[in-house]
Short mmCIF file of C-alpha atoms in Angstrom, two decimals:
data_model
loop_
_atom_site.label_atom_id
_atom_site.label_comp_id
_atom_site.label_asym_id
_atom_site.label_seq_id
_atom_site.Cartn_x
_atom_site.Cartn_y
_atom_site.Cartn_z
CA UNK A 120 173.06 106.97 -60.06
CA UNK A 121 173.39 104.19 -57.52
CA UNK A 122 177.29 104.20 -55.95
CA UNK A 123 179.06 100.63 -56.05
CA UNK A 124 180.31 99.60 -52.84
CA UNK A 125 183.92 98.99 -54.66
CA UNK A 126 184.68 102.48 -54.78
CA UNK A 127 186.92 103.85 -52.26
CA UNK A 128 184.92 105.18 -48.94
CA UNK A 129 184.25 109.35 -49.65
CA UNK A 130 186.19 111.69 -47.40
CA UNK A 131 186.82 114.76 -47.34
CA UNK A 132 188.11 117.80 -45.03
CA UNK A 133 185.22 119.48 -43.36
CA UNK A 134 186.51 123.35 -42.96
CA UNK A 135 184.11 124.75 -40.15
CA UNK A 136 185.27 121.41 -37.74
CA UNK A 137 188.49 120.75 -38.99
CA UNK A 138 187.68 116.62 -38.40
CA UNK A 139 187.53 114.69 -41.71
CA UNK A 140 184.15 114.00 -42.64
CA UNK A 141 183.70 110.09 -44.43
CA UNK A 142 180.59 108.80 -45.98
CA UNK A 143 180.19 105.09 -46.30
CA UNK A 144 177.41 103.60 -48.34
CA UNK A 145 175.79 99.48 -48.30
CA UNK A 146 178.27 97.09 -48.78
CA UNK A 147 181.34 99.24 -46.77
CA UNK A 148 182.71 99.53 -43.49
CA UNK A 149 184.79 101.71 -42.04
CA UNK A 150 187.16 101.58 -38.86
CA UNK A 151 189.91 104.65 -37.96
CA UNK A 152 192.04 105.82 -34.38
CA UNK A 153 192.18 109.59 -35.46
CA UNK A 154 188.88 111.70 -35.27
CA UNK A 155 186.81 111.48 -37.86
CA UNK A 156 183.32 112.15 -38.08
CA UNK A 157 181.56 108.74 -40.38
CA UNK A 158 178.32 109.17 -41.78
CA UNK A 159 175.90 106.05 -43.36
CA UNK A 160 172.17 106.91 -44.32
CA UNK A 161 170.16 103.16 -43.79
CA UNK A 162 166.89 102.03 -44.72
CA UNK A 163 166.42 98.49 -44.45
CA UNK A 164 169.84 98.24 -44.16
CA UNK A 165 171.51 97.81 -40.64
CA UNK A 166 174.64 99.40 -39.21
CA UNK A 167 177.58 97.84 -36.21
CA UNK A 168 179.43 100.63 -34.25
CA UNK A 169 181.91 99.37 -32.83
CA UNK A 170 184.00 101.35 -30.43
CA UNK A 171 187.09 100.87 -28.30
CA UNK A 172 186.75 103.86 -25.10
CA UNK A 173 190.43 103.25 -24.37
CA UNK A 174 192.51 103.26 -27.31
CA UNK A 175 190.02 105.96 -29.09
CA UNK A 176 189.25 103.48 -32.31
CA UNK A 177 186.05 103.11 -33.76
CA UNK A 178 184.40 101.57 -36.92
CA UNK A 179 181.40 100.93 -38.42
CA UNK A 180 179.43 99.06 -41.02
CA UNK A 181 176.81 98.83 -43.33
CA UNK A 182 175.15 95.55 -44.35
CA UNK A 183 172.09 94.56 -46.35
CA UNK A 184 171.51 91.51 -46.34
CA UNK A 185 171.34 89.00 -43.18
CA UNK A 186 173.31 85.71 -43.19
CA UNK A 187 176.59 84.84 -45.21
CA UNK A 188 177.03 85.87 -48.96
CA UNK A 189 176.39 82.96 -50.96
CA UNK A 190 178.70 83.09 -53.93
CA UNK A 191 182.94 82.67 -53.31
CA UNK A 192 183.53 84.28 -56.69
CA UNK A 193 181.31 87.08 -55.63
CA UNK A 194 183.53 87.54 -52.34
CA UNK A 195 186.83 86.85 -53.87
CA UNK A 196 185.77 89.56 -56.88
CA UNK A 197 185.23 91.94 -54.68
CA UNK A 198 187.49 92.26 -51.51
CA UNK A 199 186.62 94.25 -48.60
CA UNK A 200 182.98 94.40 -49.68
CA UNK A 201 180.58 92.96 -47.76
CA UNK A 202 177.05 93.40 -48.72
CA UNK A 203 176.08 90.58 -46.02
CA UNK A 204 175.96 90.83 -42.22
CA UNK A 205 178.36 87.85 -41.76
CA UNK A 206 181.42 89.25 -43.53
CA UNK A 207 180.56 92.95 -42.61
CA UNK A 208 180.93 91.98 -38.87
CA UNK A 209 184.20 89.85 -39.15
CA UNK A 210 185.58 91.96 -41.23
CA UNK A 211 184.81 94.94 -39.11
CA UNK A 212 186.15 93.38 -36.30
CA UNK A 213 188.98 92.15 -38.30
CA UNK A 214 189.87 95.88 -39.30
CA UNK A 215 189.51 97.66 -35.60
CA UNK A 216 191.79 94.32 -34.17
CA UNK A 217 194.50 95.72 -36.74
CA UNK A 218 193.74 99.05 -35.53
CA UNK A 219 195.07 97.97 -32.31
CA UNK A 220 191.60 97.65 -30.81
CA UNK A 221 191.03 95.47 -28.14
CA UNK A 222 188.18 93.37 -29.02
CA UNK A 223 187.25 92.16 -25.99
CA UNK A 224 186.67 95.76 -24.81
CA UNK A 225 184.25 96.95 -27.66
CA UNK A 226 181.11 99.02 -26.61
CA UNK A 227 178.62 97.83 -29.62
CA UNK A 228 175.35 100.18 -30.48
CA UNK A 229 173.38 99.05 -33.70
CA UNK A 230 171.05 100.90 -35.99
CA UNK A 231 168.54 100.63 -38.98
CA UNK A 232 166.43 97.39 -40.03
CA UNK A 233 163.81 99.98 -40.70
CA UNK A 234 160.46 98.78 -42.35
CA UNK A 235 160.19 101.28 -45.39
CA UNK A 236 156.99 99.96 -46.60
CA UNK A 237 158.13 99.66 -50.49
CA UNK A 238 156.67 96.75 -52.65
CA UNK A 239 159.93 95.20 -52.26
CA UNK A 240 159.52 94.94 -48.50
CA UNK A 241 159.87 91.70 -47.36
CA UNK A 242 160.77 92.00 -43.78
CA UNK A 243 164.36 92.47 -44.54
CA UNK A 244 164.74 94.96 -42.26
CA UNK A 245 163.91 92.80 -39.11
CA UNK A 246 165.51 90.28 -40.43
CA UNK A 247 169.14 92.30 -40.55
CA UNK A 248 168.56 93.30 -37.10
CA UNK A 249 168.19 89.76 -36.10
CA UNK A 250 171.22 88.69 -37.66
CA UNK A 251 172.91 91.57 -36.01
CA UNK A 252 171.85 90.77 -32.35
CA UNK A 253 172.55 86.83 -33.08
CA UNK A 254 175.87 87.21 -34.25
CA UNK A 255 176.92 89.61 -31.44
CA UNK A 256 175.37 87.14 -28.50
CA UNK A 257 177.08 84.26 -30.14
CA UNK A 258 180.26 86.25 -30.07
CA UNK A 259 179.96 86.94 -26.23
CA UNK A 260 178.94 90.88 -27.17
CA UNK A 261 176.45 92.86 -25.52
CA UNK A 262 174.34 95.27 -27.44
CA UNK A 263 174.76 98.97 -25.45
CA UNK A 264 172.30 100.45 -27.53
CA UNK A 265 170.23 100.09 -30.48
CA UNK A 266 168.05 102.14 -32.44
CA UNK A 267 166.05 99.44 -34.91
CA UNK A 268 162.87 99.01 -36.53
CA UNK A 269 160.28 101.52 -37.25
CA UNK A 270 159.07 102.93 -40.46
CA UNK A 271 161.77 105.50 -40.79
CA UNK A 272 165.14 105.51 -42.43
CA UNK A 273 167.82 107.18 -40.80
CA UNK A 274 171.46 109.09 -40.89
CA UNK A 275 173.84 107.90 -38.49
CA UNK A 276 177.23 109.92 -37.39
CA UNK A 277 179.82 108.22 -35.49
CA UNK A 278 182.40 110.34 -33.86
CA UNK A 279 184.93 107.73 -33.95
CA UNK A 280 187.05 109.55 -30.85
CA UNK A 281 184.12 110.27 -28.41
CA UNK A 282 182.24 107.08 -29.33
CA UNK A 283 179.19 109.42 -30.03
CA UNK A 284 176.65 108.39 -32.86
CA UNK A 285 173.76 111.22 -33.77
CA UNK A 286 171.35 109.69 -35.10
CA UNK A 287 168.70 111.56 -36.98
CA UNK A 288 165.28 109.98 -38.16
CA UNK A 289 164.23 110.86 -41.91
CA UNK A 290 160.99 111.87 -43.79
CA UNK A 291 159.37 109.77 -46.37
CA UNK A 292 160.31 112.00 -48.71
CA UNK A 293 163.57 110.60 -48.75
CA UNK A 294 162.01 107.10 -47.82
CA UNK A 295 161.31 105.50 -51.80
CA UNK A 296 165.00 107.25 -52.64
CA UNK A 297 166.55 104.86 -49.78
CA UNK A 298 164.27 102.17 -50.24
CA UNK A 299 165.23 102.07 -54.40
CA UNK A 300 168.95 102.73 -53.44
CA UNK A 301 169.12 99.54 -51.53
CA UNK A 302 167.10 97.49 -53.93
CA UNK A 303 168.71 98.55 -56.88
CA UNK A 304 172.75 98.52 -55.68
CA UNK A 305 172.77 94.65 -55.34
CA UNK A 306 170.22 92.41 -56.05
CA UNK A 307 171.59 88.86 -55.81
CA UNK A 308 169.04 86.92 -57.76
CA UNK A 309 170.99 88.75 -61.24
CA UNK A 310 174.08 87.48 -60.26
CA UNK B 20 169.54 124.89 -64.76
CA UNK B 21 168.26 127.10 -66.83
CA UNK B 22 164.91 127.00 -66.03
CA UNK B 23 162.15 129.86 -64.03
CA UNK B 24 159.57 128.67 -61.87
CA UNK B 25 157.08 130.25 -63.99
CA UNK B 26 158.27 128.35 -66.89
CA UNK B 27 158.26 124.63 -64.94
CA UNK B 28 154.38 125.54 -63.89
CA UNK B 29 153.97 126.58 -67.25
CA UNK B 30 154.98 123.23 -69.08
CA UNK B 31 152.64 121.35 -66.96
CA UNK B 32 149.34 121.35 -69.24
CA UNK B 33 146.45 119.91 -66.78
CA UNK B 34 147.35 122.21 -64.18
CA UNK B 35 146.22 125.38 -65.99
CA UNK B 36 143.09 125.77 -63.21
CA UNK B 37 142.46 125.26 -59.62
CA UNK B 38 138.35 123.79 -58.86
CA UNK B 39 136.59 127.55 -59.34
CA UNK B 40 133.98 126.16 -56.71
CA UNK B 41 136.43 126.49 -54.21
CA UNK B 42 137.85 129.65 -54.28
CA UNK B 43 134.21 130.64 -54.71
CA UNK B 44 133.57 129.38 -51.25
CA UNK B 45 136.49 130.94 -49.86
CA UNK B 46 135.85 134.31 -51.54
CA UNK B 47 132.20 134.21 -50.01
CA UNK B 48 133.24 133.03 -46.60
CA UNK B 49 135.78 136.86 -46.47
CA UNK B 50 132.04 138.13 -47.08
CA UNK B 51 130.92 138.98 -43.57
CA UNK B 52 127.27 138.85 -45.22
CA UNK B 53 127.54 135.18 -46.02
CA UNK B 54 125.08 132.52 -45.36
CA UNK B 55 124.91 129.00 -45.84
CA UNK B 56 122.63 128.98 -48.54
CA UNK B 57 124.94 130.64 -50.51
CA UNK B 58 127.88 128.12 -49.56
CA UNK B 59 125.25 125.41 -50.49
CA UNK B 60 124.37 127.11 -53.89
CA UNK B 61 128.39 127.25 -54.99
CA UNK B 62 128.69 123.98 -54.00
CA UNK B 63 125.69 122.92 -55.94
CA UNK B 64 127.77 123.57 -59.10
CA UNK B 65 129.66 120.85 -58.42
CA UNK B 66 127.59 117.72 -58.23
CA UNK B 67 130.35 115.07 -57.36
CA UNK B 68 131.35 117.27 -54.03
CA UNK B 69 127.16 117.74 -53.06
CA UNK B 70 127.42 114.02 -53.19
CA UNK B 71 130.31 113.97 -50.92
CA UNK B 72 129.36 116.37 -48.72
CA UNK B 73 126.08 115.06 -48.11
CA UNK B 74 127.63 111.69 -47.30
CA UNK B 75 129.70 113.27 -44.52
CA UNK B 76 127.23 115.14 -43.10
CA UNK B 77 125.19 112.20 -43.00
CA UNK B 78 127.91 109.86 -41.50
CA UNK B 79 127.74 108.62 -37.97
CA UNK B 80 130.34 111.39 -37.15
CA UNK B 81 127.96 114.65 -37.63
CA UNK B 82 124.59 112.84 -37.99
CA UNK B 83 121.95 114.15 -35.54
CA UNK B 84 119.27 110.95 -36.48
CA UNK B 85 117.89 113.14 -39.11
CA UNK B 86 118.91 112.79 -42.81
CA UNK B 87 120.35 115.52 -44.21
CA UNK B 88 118.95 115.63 -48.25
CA UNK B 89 120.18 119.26 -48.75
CA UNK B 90 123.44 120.90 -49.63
CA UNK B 91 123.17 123.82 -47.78
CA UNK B 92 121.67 121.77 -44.94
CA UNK B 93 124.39 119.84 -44.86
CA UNK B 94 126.57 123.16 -44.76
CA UNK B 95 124.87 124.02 -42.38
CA UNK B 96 125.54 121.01 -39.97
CA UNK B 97 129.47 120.75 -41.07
CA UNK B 98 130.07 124.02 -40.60
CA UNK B 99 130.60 126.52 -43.38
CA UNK B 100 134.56 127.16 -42.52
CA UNK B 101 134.99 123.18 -42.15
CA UNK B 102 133.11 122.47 -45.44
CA UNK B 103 135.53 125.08 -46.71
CA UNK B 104 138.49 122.86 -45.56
CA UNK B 105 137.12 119.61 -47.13
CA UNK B 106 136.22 121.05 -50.55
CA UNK B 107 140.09 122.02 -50.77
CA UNK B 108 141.03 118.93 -49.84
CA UNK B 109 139.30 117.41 -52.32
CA UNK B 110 140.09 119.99 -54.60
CA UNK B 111 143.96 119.39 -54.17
CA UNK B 112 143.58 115.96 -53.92
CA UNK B 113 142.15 115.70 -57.17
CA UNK B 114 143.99 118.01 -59.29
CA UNK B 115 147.22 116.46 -58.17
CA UNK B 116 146.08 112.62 -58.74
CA UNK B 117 147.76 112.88 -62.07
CA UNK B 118 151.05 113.49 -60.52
CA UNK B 119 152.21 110.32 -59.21
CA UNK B 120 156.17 110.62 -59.18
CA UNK B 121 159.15 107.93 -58.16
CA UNK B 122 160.63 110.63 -55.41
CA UNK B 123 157.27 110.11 -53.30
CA UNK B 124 154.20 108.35 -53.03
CA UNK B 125 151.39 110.81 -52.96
CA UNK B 126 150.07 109.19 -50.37
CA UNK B 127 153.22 110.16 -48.25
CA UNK B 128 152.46 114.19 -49.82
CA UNK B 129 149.41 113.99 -48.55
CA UNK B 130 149.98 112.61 -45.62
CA UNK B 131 152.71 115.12 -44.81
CA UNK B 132 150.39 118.03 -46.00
CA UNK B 133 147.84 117.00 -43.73
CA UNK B 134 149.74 117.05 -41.05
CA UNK B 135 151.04 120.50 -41.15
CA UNK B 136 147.27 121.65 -42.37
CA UNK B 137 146.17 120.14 -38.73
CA UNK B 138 149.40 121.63 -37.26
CA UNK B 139 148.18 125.29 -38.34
CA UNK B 140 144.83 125.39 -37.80
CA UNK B 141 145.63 124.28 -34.02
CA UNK B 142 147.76 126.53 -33.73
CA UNK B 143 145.70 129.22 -35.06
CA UNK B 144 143.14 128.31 -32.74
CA UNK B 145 145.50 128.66 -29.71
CA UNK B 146 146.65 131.71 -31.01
CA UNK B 147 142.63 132.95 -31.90
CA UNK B 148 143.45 133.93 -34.86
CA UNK B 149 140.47 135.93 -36.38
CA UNK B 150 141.72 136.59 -39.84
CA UNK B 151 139.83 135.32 -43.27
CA UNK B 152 142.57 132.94 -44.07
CA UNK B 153 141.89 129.43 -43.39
CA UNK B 154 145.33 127.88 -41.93
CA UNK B 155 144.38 124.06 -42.63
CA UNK B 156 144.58 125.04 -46.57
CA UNK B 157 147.80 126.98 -46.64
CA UNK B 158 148.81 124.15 -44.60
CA UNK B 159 147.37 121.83 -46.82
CA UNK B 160 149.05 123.48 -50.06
CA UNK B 161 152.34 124.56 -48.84
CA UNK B 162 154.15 122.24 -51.05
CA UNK B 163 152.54 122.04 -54.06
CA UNK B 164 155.17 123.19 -55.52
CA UNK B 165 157.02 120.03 -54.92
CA UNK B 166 154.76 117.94 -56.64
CA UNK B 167 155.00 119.99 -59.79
CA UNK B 168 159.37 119.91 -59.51
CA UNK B 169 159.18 115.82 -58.71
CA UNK B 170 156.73 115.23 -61.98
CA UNK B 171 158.94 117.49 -64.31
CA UNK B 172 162.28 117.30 -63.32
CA UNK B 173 162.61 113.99 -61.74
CA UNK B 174 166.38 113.28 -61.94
CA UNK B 175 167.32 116.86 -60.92
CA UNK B 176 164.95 116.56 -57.60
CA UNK B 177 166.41 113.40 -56.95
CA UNK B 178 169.97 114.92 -57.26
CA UNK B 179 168.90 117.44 -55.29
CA UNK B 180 167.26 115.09 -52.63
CA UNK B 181 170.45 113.27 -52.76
CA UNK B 182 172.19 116.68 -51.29
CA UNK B 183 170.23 117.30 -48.67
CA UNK B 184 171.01 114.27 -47.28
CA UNK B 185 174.51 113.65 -48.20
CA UNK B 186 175.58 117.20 -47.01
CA UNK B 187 173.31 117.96 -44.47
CA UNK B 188 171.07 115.89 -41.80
CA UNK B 189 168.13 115.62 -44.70
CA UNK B 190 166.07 118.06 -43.00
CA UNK B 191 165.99 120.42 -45.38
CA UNK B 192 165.55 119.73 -48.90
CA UNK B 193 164.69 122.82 -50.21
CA UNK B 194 168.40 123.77 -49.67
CA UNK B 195 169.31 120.82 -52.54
CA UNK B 196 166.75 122.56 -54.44
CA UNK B 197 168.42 126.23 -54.42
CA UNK B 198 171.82 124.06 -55.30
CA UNK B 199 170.65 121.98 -58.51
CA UNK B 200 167.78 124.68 -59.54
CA UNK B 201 169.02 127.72 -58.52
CA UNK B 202 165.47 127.99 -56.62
CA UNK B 203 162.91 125.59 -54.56
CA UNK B 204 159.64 124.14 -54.15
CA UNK B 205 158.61 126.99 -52.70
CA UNK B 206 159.12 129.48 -55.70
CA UNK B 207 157.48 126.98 -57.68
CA UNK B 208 154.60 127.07 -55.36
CA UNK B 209 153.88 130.47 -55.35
CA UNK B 210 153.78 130.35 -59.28
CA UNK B 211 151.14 128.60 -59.24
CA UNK B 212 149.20 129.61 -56.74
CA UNK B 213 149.38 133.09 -59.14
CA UNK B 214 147.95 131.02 -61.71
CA UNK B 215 145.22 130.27 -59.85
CA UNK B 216 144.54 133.49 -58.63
CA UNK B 217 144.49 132.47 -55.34
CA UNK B 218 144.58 135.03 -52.07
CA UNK B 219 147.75 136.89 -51.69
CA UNK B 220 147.38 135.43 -48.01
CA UNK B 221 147.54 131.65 -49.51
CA UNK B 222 150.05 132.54 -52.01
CA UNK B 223 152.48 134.14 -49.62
CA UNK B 224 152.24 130.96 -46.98
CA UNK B 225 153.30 128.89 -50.21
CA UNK B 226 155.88 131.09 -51.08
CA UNK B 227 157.49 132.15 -47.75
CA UNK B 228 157.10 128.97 -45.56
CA UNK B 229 160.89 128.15 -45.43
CA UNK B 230 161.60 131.92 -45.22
CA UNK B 231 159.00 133.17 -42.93
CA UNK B 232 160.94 136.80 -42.20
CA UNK B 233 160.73 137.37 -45.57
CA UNK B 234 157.07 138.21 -46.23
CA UNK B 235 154.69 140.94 -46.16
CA UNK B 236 154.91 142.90 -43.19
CA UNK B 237 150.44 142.57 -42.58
CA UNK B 238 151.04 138.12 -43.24
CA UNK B 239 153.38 137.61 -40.82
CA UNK B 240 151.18 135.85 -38.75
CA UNK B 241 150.13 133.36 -40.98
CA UNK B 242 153.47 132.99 -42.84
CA UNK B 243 154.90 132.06 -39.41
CA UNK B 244 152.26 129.92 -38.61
CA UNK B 245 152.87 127.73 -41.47
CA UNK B 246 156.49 127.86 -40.98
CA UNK B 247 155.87 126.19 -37.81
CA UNK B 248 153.24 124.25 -38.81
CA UNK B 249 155.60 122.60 -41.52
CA UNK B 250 158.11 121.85 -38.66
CA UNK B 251 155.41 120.25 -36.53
CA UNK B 252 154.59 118.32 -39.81
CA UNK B 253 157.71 116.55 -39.44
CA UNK B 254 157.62 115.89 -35.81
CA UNK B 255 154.17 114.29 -36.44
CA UNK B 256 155.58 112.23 -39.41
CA UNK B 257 158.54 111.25 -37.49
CA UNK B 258 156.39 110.13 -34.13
CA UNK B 259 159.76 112.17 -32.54
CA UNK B 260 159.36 114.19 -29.38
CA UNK B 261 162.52 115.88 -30.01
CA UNK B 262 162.43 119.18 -31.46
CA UNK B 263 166.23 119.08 -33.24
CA UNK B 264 164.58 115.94 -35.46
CA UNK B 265 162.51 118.87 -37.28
CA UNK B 266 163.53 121.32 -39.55
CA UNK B 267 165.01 124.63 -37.93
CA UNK B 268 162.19 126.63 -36.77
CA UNK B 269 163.32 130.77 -37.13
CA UNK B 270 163.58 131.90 -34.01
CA UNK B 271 161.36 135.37 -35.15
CA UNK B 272 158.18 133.54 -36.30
CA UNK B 273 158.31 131.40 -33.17
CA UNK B 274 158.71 134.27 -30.98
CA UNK B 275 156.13 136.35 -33.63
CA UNK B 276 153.95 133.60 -32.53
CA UNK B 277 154.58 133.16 -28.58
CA UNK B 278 155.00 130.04 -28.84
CA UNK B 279 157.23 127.31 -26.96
CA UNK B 280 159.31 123.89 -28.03
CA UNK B 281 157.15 122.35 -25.38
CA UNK B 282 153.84 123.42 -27.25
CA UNK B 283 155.09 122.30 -31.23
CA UNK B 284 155.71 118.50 -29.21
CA UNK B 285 152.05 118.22 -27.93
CA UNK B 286 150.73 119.81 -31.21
CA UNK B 287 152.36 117.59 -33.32
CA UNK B 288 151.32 114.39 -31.12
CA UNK B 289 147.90 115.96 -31.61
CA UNK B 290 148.04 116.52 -35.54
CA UNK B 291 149.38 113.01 -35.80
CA UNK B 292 146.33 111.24 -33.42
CA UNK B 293 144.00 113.45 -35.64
CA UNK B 294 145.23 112.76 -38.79
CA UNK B 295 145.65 109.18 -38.88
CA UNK B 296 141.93 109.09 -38.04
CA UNK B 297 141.32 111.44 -40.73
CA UNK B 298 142.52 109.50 -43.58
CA UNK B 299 140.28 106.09 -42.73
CA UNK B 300 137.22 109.25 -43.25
CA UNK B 301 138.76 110.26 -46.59
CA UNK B 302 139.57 107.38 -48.13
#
């Protein structure tokens, strides 16, 4: 049931729009100059756009946990996931700079850190956000926009060539789903 | 799957009845001859909801500085059709409390269901609707059906949970339902609310809420209030002003109805307000 972030991002050709339509899931991040249309559904979980207006590049991420990740044989096992906010931004970054991106020219909007009120909720979700708007001041980046907090998970759609994300607010019907999803696909204490 | 709706009500054993007191109340309340000595002898039948009853009509909310000691007195000071209203809820409530599922806390049902109860009868009161059917409880029941699907069939509701949000914007999970079932929570609904011999007005706003145009031609009011109501559910759940975070509302019912985007916004800000304050009553 739950996805490991070590499989390949999902893409596939949408017919009606003719863009190709990629799904990225906790632990991934995802950064491309054609135009693609990116999808992420977060809970606790917090998402980077990152977007370059004048070469047309954009990325994103998907992180779950704030801070670093604590085990090297953990990050060197598994390259180019990055289940913590540290490597999902510099690897991000890393990614749209080989792109051709010019990082000093990135308009930044963040999402998630929602409070889903499970058992399990221990603040994580303002505590991702945090991490998020920490990192990017210490890099020098302003925040454009942000969409954080709240009780609510949400999907997110980046258009990667217009810079556009739709964001659209979920019902707790789909909350515990989420909230189990992110619990259950890495839980560092069992490593 | 090879499964009907009539056969996933039918493996659930402690849902053969619905509470007989309250379709008893709602029966006599279609009686234009009613009084509310007859509401309190049905309800006298069932000692557990006198008690309650009493206790509301007795709380600081209704209380007049006289105690009420008498069922139908207290009937009489709630108001038969809101008495009406609470006894389902309490009805529903109960029957359900068995069904606690990993897809959703029933809290978060309820919650939901309350919302789009509120939703209806506001916006049968704007509309003055004059009919026998009481909105708030095909509001209140409209997705009953769920529950039943999310007790049975966990793993296939959360596949098909999983598909409405993967494929579409998550609005919309019946359409994951049609996909892993080959129906939805609505079909499953309406089977039961044959079961339990409730009104063909009830059963058709459980059966027809995602597909409003599809009802019978003398419902179409209250299908399409529900339908709307259901949308405004979300909105409330949501706290969203914006009309595209709801499900789709079909353009016929809202039109069937007169009613504007503007409108659903401030009723759902309402529902939510009145709600919220609801639940510290109830619980």
């Amino acid at each position: 049931m739950v996805e490991p972030a070590s499989r390949p991002v999902e893409k596939s050709l949408d017919s009606a729009t003719g863009l190709y339509r990629v799904r990225i899931i906790s632990g991934q991040y995802y950064a491309c100059s054609a135009n693609e249309l990116v999808s992420t559904v977060l809970g606790s979980c917090v998402s980077a756009v990152f977007w370059d207006a004048e070469k047309g590049i954009g990325g994103i991420n998907h992180f779950m946990h704030p801070g670093s990740c604590p085990s090297d044989r953990m990050r060197a096992n598994t390259p180019g996931v990055a289940y913590y906010g540290q490597e999902a931004m510099s690897e991000l970054l890393e990614r749209m700079k080989s792109l051709g991106a010019d990082c000093g020219n990135l308009t930044i909007k963040l999402f998630g850190g929602a409070s889903l009120r499970s058992e399990k909720d221990d603040g994580i979700g303002a505590k991702n956000s945090e991490f998020a708007k920490k990192f990017l001041s210490q890099k020098g980046y302003t925040v454009a926009a942000a969409d954080l907090g709240g009780p609510f998970p949400r999907k997110i759609v980046l258009n990667t060539e217009t810079g556009k994300v739709m964001v659209k607010r979920l019902r707790s019907i789909q909350r515990q789903q989420i909230a189990a999803q992110e619990i259950s696909v890495f839980d560092p204490s069992k490593r | 799957m090879k499964i009907t709706p009539d056969e996933m009500v039918a493996s659930v054993s402690n849902l053969t009845t619905f509470p007989a007191v309250a379709l008893r109340i709602d029966r006599a309340l279609a009686d234009e001859n009613f009084t509310v000595d007859d509401i309190g002898d049905i309800l006298e039948t069932d000692p557990a909801l006198s008690v309650k009853l009493l206790k509301i009509a007795n709380s600081a909310y209704y209380s007049r500085g006289v105690e009420v000691d008498s069922v139908s007195r207290a009937a009489s000071v709630i108001g038969s059709r809101k008495v009406r209203d609470i006894v389902f809820t309490q009805c529903a409530t109960d029957t359900f409390k068995s069904f606690p599922n990993d897809l959703q806390s029933l809290d978060d049902f309820w919650n939901h269901s309350l919302y789009c109860a509120v939703a209806a009868q506001e916006i049968a009161k704007q509309l003055r609707y004059g009919g026998d059917l009481s909105l708030y409880t095909a509001g209140l029941l409209h997705d009953i059906g769920q529950l039943v699907m999310f007790t049975q069939y966990p793993d296939e509701s959360r596949r098909a949970l999983e598909i409405s949000i993967n494929q579409t914007d998550g609005t919309s999970p019946h359409l994951g339902e049609i996909e892993v079932f080959g129906f939805d929570h609505t079909a499953v609904g309406a089977s039961l609310a044959r079961q339990w011999n409730f009104p063909r007005a009830l059963s058709e706003c459980i059966e027809f809420h995602h597909a409003p145009g599809a009802c019978s031609a003398e419902l179409a009011t209250e299908v399409a209030i529900v339908h709307v109501a259901n949308s405004t559910a979300v909105l409330a759940e949501l706290a969203s002003e914006e009309i595209e975070d709801a499900p789709e509302i079909d353009p016929a019912a809202l039109g069937l109805l007169g009613l504007d985007t503007e409108t659903i916004v401030e009723i759902a800000a309402k529902a939510r307000a009145e709600v919220d304050e609801m639940v510290g009553v109830f619980n």
